[in-house]
PDB file of C-alpha atoms and ligand atoms in Angstrom:
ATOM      1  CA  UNK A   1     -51.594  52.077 118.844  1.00 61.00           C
ATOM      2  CA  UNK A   2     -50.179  50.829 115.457  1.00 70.00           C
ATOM      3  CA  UNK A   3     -51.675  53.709 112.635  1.00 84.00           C
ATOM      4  CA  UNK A   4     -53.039  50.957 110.454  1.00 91.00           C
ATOM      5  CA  UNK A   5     -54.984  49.889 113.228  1.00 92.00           C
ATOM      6  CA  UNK A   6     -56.175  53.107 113.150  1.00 94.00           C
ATOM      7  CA  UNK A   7     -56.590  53.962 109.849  1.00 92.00           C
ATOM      8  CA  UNK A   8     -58.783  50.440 109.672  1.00 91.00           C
ATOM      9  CA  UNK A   9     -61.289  51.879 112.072  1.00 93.00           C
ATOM     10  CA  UNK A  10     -61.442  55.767 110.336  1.00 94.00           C
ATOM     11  CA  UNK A  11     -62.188  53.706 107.541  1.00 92.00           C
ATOM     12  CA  UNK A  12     -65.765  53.204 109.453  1.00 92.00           C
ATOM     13  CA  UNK A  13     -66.403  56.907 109.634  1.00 95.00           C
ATOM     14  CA  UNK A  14     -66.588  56.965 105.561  1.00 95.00           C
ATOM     15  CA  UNK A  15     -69.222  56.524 103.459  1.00 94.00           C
ATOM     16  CA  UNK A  16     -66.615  54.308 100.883  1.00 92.00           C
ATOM     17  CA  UNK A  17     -67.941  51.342 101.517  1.00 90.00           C
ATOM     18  CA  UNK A  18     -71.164  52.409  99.488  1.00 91.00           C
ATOM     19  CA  UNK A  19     -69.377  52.464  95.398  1.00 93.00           C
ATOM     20  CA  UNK A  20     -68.702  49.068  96.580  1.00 93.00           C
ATOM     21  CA  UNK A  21     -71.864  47.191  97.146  1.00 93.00           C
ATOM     22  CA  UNK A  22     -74.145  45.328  94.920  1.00 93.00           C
ATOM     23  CA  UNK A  23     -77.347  47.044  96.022  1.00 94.00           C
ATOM     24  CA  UNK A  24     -78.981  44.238  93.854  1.00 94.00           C
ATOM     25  CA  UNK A  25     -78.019  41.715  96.004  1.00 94.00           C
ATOM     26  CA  UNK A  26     -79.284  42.886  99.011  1.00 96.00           C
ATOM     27  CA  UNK A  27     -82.380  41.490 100.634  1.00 97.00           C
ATOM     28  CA  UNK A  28     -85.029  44.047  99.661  1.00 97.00           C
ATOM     29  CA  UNK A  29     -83.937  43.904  96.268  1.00 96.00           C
ATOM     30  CA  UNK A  30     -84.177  39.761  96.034  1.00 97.00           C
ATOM     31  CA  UNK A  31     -87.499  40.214  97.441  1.00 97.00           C
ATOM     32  CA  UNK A  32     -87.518  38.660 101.116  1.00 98.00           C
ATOM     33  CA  UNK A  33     -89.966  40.067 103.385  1.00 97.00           C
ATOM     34  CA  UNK A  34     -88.874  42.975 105.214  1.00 96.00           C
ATOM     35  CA  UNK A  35     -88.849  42.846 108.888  1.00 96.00           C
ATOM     36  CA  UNK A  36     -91.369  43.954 111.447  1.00 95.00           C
ATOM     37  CA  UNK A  37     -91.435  47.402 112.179  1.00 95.00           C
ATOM     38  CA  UNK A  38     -91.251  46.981 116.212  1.00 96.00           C
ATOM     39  CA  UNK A  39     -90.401  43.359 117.893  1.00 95.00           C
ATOM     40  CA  UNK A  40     -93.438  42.316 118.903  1.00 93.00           C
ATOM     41  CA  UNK A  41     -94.347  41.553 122.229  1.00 94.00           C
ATOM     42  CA  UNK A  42     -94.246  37.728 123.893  1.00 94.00           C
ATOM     43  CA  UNK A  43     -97.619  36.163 124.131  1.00 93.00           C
ATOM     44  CA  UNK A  44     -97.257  36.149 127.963  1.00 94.00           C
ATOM     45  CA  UNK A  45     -97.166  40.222 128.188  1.00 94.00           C
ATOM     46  CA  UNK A  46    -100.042  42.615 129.073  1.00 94.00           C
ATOM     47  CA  UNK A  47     -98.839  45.898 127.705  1.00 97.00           C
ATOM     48  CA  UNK A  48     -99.072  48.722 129.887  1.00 97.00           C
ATOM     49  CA  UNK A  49    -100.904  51.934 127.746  1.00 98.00           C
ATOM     50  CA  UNK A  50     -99.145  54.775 128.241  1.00 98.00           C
ATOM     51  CA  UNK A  51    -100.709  58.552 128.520  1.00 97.00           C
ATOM     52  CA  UNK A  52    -101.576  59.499 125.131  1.00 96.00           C
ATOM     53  CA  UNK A  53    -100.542  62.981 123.141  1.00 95.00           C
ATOM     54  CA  UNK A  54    -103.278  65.503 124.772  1.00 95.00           C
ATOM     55  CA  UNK A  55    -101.563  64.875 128.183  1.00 95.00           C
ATOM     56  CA  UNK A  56     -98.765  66.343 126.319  1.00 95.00           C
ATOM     57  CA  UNK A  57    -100.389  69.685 126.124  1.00 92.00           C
ATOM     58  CA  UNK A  58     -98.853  71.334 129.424  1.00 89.00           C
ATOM     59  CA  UNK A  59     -95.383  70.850 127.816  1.00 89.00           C
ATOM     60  CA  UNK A  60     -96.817  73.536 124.533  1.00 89.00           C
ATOM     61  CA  UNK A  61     -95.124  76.438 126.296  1.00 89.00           C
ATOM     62  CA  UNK A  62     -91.778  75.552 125.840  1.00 91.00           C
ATOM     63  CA  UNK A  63     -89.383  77.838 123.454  1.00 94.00           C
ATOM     64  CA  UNK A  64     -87.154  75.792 121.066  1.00 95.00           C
ATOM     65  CA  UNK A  65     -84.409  78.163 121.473  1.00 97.00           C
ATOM     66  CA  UNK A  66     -84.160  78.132 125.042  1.00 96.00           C
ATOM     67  CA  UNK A  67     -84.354  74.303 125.264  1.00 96.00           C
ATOM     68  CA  UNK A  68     -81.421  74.222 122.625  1.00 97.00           C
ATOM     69  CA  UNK A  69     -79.515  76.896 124.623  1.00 97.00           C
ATOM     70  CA  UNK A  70     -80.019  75.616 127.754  1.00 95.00           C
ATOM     71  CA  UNK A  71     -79.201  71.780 127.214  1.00 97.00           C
ATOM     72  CA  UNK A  72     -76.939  70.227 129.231  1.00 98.00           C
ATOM     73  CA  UNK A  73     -75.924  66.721 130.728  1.00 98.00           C
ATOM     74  CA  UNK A  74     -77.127  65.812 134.026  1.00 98.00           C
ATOM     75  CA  UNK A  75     -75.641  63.373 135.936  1.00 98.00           C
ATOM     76  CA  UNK A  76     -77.046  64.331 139.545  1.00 98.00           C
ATOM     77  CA  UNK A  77     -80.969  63.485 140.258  1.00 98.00           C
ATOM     78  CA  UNK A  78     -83.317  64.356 142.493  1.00 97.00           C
ATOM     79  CA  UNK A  79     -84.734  61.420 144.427  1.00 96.00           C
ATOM     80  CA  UNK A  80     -88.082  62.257 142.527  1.00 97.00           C
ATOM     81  CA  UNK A  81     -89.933  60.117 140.435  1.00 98.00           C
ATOM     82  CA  UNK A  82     -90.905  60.552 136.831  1.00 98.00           C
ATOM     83  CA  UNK A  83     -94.726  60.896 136.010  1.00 97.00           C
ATOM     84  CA  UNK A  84     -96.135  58.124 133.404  1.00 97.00           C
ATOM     85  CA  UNK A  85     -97.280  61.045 131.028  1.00 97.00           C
ATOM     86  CA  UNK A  86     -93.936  62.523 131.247  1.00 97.00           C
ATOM     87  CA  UNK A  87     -92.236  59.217 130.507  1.00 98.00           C
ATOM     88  CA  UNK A  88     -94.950  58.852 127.934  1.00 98.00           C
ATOM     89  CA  UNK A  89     -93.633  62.375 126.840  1.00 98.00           C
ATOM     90  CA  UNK A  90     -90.230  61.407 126.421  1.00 98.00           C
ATOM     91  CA  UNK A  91     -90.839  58.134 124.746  1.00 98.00           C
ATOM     92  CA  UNK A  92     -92.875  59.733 121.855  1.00 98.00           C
ATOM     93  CA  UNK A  93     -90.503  62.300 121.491  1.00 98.00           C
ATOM     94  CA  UNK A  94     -87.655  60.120 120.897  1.00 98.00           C
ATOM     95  CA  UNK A  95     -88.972  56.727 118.762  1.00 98.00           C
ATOM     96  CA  UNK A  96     -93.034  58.206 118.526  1.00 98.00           C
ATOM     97  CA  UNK A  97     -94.830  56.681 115.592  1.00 98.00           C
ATOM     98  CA  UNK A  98     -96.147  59.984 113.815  1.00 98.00           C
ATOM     99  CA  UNK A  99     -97.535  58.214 110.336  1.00 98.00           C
ATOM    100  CA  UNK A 100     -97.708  54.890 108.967  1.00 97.00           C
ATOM    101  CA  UNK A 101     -96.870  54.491 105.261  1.00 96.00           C
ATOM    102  CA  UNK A 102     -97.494  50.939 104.800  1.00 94.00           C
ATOM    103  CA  UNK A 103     -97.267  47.874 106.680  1.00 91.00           C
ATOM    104  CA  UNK A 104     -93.328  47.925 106.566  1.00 91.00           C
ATOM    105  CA  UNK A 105     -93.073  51.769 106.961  1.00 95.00           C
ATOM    106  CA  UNK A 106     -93.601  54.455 109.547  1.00 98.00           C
ATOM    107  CA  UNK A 107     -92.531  57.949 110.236  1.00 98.00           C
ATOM    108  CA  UNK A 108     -91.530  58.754 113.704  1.00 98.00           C
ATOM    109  CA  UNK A 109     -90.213  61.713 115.875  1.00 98.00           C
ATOM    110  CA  UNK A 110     -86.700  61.486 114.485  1.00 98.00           C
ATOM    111  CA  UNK A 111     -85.227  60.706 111.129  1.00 98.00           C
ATOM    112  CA  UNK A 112     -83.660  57.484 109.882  1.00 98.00           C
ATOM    113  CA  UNK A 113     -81.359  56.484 106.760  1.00 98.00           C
ATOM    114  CA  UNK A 114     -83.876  54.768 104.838  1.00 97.00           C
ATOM    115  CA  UNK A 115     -86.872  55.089 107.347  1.00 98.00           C
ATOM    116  CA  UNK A 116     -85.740  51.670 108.432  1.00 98.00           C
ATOM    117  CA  UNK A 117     -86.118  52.560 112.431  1.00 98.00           C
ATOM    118  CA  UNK A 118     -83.666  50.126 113.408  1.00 98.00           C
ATOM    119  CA  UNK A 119     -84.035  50.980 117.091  1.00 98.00           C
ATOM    120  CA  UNK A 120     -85.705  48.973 120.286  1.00 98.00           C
ATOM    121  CA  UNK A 121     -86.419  51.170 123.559  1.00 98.00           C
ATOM    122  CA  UNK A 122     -85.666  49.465 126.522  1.00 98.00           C
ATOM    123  CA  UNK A 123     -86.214  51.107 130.271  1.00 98.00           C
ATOM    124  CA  UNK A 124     -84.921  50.301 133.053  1.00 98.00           C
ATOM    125  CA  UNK A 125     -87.309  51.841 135.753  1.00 98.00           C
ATOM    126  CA  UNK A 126     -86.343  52.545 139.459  1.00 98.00           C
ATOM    127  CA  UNK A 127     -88.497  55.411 140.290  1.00 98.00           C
ATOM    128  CA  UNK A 128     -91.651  56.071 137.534  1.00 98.00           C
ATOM    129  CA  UNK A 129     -94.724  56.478 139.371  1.00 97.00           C
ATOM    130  CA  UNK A 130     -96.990  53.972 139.442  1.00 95.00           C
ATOM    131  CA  UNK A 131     -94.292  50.870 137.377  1.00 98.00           C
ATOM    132  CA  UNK A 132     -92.625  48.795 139.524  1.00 97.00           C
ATOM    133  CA  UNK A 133     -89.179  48.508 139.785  1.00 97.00           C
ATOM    134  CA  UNK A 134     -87.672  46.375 136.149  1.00 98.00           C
ATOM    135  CA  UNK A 135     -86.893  46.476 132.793  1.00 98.00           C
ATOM    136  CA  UNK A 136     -89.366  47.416 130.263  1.00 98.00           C
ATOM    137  CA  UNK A 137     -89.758  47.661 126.431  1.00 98.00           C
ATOM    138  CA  UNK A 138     -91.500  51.030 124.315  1.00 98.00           C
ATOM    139  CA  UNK A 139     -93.938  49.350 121.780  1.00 98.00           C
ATOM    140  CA  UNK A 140     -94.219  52.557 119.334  1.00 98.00           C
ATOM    141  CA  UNK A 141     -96.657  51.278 117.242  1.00 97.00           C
ATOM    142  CA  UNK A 142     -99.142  50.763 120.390  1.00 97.00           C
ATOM    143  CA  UNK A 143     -97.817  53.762 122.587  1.00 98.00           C
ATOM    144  CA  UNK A 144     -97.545  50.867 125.509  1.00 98.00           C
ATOM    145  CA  UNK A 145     -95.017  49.522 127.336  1.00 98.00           C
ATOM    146  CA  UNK A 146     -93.824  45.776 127.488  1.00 98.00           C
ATOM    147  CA  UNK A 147     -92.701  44.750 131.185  1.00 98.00           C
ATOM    148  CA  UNK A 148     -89.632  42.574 130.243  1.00 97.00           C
ATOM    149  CA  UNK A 149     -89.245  41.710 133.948  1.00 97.00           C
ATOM    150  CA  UNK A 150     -89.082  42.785 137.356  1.00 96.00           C
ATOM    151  CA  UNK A 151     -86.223  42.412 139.618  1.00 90.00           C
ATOM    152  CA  UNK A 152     -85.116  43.754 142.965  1.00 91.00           C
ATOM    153  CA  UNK A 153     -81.841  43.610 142.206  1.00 95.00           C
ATOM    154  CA  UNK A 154     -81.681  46.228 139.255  1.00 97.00           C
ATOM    155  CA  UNK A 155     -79.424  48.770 140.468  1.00 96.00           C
ATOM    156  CA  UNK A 156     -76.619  46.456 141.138  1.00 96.00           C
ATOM    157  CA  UNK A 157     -76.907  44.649 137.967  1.00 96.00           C
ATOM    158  CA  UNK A 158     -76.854  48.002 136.067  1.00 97.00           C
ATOM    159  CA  UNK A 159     -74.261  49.486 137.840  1.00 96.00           C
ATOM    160  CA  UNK A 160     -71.962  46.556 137.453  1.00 97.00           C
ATOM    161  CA  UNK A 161     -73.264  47.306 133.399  1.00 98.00           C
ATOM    162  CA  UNK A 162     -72.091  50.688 133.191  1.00 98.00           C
ATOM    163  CA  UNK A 163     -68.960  50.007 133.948  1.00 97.00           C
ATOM    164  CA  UNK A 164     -69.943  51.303 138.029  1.00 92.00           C
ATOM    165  CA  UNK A 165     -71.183  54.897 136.436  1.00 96.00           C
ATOM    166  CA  UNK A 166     -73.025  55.176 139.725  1.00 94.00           C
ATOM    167  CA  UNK A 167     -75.285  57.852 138.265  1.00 97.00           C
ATOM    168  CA  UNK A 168     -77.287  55.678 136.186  1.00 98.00           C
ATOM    169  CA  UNK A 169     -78.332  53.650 138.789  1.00 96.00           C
ATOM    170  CA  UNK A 170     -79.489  56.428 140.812  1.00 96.00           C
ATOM    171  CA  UNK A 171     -81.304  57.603 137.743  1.00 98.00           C
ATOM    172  CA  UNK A 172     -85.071  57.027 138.106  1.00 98.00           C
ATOM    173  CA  UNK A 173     -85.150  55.979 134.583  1.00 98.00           C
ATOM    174  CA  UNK A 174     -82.568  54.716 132.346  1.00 98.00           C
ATOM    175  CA  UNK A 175     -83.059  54.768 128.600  1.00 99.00           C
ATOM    176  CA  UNK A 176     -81.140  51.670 127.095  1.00 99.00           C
ATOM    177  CA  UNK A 177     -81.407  51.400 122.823  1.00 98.00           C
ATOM    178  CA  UNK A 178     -80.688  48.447 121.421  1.00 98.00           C
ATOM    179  CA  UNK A 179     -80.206  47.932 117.727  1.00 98.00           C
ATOM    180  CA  UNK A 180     -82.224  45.159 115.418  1.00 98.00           C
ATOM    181  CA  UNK A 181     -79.071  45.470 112.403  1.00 98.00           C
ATOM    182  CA  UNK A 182     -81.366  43.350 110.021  1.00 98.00           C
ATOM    183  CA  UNK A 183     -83.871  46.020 109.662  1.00 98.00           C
ATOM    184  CA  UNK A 184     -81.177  48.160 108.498  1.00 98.00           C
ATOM    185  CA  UNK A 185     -79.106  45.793 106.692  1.00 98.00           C
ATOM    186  CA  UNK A 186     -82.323  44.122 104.650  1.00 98.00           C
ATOM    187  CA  UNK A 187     -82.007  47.692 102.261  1.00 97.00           C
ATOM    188  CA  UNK A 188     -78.594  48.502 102.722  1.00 96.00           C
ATOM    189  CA  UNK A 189     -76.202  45.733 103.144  1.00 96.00           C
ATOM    190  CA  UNK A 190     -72.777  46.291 104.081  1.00 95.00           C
ATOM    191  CA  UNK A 191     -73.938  49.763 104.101  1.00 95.00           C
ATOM    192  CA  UNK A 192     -76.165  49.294 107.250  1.00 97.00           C
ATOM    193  CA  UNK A 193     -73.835  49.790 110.339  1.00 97.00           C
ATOM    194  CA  UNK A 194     -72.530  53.400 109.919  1.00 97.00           C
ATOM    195  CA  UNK A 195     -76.198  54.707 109.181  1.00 98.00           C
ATOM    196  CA  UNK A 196     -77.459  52.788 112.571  1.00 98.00           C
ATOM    197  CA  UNK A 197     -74.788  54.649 114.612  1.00 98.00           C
ATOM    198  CA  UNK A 198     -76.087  58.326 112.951  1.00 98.00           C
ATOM    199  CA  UNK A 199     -79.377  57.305 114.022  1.00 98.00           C
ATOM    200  CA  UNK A 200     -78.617  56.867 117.093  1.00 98.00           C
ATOM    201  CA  UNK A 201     -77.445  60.620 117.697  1.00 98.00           C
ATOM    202  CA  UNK A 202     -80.962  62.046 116.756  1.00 98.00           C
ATOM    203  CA  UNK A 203     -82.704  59.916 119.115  1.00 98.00           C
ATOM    204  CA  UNK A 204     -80.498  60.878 121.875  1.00 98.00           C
ATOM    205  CA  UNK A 205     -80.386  64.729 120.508  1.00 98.00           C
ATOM    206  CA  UNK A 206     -84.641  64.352 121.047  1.00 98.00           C
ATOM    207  CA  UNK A 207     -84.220  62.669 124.063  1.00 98.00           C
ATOM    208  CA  UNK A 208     -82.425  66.113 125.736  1.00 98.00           C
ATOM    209  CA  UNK A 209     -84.759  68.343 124.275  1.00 98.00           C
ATOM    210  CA  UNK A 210     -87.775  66.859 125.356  1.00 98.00           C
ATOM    211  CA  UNK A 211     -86.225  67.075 128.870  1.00 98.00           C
ATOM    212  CA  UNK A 212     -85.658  70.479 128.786  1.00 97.00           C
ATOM    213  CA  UNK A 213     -89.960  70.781 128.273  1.00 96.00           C
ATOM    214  CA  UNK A 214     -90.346  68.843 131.401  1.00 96.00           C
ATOM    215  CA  UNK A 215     -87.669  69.844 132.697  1.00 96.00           C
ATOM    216  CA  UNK A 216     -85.901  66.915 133.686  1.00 97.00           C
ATOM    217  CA  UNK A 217     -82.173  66.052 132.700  1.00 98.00           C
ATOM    218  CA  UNK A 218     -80.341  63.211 130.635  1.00 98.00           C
ATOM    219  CA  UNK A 219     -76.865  62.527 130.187  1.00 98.00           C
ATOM    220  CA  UNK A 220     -75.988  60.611 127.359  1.00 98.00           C
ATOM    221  CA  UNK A 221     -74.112  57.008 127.786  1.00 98.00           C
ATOM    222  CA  UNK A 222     -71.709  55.209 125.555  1.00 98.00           C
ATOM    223  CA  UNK A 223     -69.174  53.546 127.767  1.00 98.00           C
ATOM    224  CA  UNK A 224     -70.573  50.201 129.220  1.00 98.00           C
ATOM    225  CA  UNK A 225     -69.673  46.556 129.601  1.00 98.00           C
ATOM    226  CA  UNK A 226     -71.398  45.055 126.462  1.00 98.00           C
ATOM    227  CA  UNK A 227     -72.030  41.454 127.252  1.00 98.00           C
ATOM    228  CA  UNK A 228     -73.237  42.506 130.643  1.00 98.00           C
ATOM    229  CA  UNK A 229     -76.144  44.843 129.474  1.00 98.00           C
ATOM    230  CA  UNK A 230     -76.946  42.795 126.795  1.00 98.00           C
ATOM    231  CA  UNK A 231     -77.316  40.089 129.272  1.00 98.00           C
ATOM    232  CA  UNK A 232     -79.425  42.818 131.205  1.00 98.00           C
ATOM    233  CA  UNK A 233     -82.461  42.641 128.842  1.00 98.00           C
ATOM    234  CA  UNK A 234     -82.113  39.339 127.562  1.00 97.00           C
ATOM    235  CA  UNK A 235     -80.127  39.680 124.015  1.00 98.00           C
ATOM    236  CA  UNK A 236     -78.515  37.786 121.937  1.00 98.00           C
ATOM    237  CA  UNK A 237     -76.351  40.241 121.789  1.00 98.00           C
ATOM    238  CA  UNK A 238     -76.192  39.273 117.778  1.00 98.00           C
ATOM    239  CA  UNK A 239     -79.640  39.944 116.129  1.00 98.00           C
ATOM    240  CA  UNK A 240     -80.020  42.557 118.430  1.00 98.00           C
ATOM    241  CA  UNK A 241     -77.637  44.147 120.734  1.00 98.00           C
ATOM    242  CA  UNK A 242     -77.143  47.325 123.081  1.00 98.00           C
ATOM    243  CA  UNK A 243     -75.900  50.647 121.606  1.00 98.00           C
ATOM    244  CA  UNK A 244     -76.364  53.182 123.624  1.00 98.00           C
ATOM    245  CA  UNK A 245     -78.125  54.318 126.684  1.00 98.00           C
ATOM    246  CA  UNK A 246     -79.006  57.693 128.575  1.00 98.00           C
ATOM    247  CA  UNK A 247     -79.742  58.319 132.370  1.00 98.00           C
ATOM    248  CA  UNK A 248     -83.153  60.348 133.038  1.00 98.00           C
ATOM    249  CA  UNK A 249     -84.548  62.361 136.504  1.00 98.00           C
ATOM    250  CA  UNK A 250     -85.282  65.735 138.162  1.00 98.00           C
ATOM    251  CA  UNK A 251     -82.486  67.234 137.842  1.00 96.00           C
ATOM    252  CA  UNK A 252     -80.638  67.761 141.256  1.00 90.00           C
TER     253      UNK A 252
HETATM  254  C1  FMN B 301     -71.876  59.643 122.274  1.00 52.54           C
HETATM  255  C2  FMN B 301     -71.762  60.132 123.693  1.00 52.54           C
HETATM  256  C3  FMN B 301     -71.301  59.272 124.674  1.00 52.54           C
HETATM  257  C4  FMN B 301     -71.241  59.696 126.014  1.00 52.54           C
HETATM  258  N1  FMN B 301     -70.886  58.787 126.984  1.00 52.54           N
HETATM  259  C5  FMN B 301     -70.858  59.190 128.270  1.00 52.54           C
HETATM  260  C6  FMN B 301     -70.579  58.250 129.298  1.00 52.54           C
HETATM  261  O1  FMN B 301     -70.379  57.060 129.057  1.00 52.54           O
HETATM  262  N2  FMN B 301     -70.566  58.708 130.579  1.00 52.54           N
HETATM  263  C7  FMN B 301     -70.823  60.006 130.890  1.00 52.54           C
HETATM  264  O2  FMN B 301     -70.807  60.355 132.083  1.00 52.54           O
HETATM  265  N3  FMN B 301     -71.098  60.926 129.932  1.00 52.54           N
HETATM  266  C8  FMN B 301     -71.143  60.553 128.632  1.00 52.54           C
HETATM  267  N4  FMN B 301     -71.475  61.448 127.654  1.00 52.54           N
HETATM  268  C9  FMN B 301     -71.793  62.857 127.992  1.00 52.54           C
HETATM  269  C10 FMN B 301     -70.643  63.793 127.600  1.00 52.54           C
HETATM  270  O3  FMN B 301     -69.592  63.654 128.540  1.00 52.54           O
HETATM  271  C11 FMN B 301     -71.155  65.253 127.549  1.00 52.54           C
HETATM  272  O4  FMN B 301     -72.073  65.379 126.471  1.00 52.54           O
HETATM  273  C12 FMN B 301     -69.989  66.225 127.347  1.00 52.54           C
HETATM  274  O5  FMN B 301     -69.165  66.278 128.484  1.00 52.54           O
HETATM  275  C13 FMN B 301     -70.471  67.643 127.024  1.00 52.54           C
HETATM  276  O6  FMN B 301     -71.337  68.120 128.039  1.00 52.54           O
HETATM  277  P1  FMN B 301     -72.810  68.644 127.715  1.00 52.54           P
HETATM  278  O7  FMN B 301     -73.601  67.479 127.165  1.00 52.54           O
HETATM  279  O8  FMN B 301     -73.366  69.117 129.024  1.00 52.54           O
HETATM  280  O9  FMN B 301     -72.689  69.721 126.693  1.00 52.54           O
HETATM  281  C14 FMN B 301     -71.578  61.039 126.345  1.00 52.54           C
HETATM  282  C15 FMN B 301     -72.041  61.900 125.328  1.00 52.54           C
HETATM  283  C16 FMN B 301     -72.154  61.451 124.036  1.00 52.54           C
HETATM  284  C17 FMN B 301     -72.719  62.384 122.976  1.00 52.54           C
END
């Protein structure tokens, strides 16, 4: 590949960009309305409530250093489903709402540049007790899940959307993140799209430690056919799109 192709994606991996930018201009400072913390759900769905934090309490025992040591990816599940509380377990741990600051504002379970949460939490269930078989969407600020829809046909469609990674489909769970860029871009600009890619890697990070407390297993996922998953849970694949995703079962 030609270097100054190269060179004109390293230039990504900097933080340059930033001396550049009129951080007046931006939308927060003009004054528009900031965005919604979470996309709220259509009119038509009946979120599902999820197990709330005291079923977490059998997971207390686990030791920090062993889940650090220990972490691995797993590509290889047991034909085992997940439990709702431990699904509720792992959701919480990765995009859990731990405080609201203001109507615009909330912590969570993992760190973000400008506590701007850019993140959406799609599933895509094949074997979590008690939810049928489809894609469905984490509502943090509820602790519920959105049903998106229901389809028979899921493992084909995700396996032809993973680039035939036949693992995921044979994942009883697949965690799928999609990025809202606006929430990120309405403080920082130009800024916006290196910060939403760092984010990413602490909700993943979570994602494999909390699986260590269950135990279960994850293996992280960033190769996959773009248009097709995006397609997958109904994006525009614009104001939102697919970033990265991560497998989840018993490990086998
Ligand atoms: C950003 C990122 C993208 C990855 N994408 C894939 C992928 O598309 N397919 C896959 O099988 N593994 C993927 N992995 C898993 C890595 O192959 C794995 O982390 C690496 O081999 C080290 O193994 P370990 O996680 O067990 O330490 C990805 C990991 C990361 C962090």
């Amino acid at each position: 590949m030609a270097d100054n192709k190269l060179n004109r994606h390293r230039a990504f991996l900097k933080d340059s960009l930033r001396l550049q930018i009129d951080f007046s201009q931006t939308d927060q400072s003009r004054g528009v309305e900031p965005p919604p913390l979470q996309k709220p759900p259509r009119k038509d769905q009946r979120p599902i409530p999820l197990p709330g934090q005291d079923s977490f309490d059998a997971l207390r025992g686990t030791d920090l250093v062993d889940a650090i040591s220990q972490r691995r990816s797993h590509r290889h599940f047991l034909d085992q489903p997940l439990s709702l509380e431990e699904l509720s377990w792992l959701l919480w741990a990765t995009q859990g709402v731990t405080e609201i600051l203001s109507p615009s504002s909330a912590l969570r379970t993992v760190p973000s540049a400008g506590c701007r949460h850019v993140f959406e939490t799609y599933l895509a269930v094949m074997n979590v007790a008690s939810l049928d078989q489809g894609i469905y969407r984490y509502l943090p600020l509820d602790h519920k899940l959105a049903v998106e829809s229901l389809s028979d046909d899921l493992a084909e469609r995700l396996s032809d959307a993973t680039l035939g990674q036949s693992f995921i489909a044979a994942a009883p769970v697949t965690f799928i993140w999609s990025a809202i860029p606006y929430r990120m871009e309405w403080r920082y600009g130009l800024a916006a799209h290196r910060v939403i890619l760092i984010d990413a890697g602490h909700v993943c990070q979570n994602l494999y430690l909390a699986c260590e407390a269950v135990p279960a297993g994850t293996c992280a996922v960033a190769a996959y056919d773009q248009e097709r998953m995006d397609t997958l849970l109904g994006l525009d694949g614009n104001d939102e799109c697919v970033i990265y995703l991560a497998a989840v079962g018993k490990p086998g």
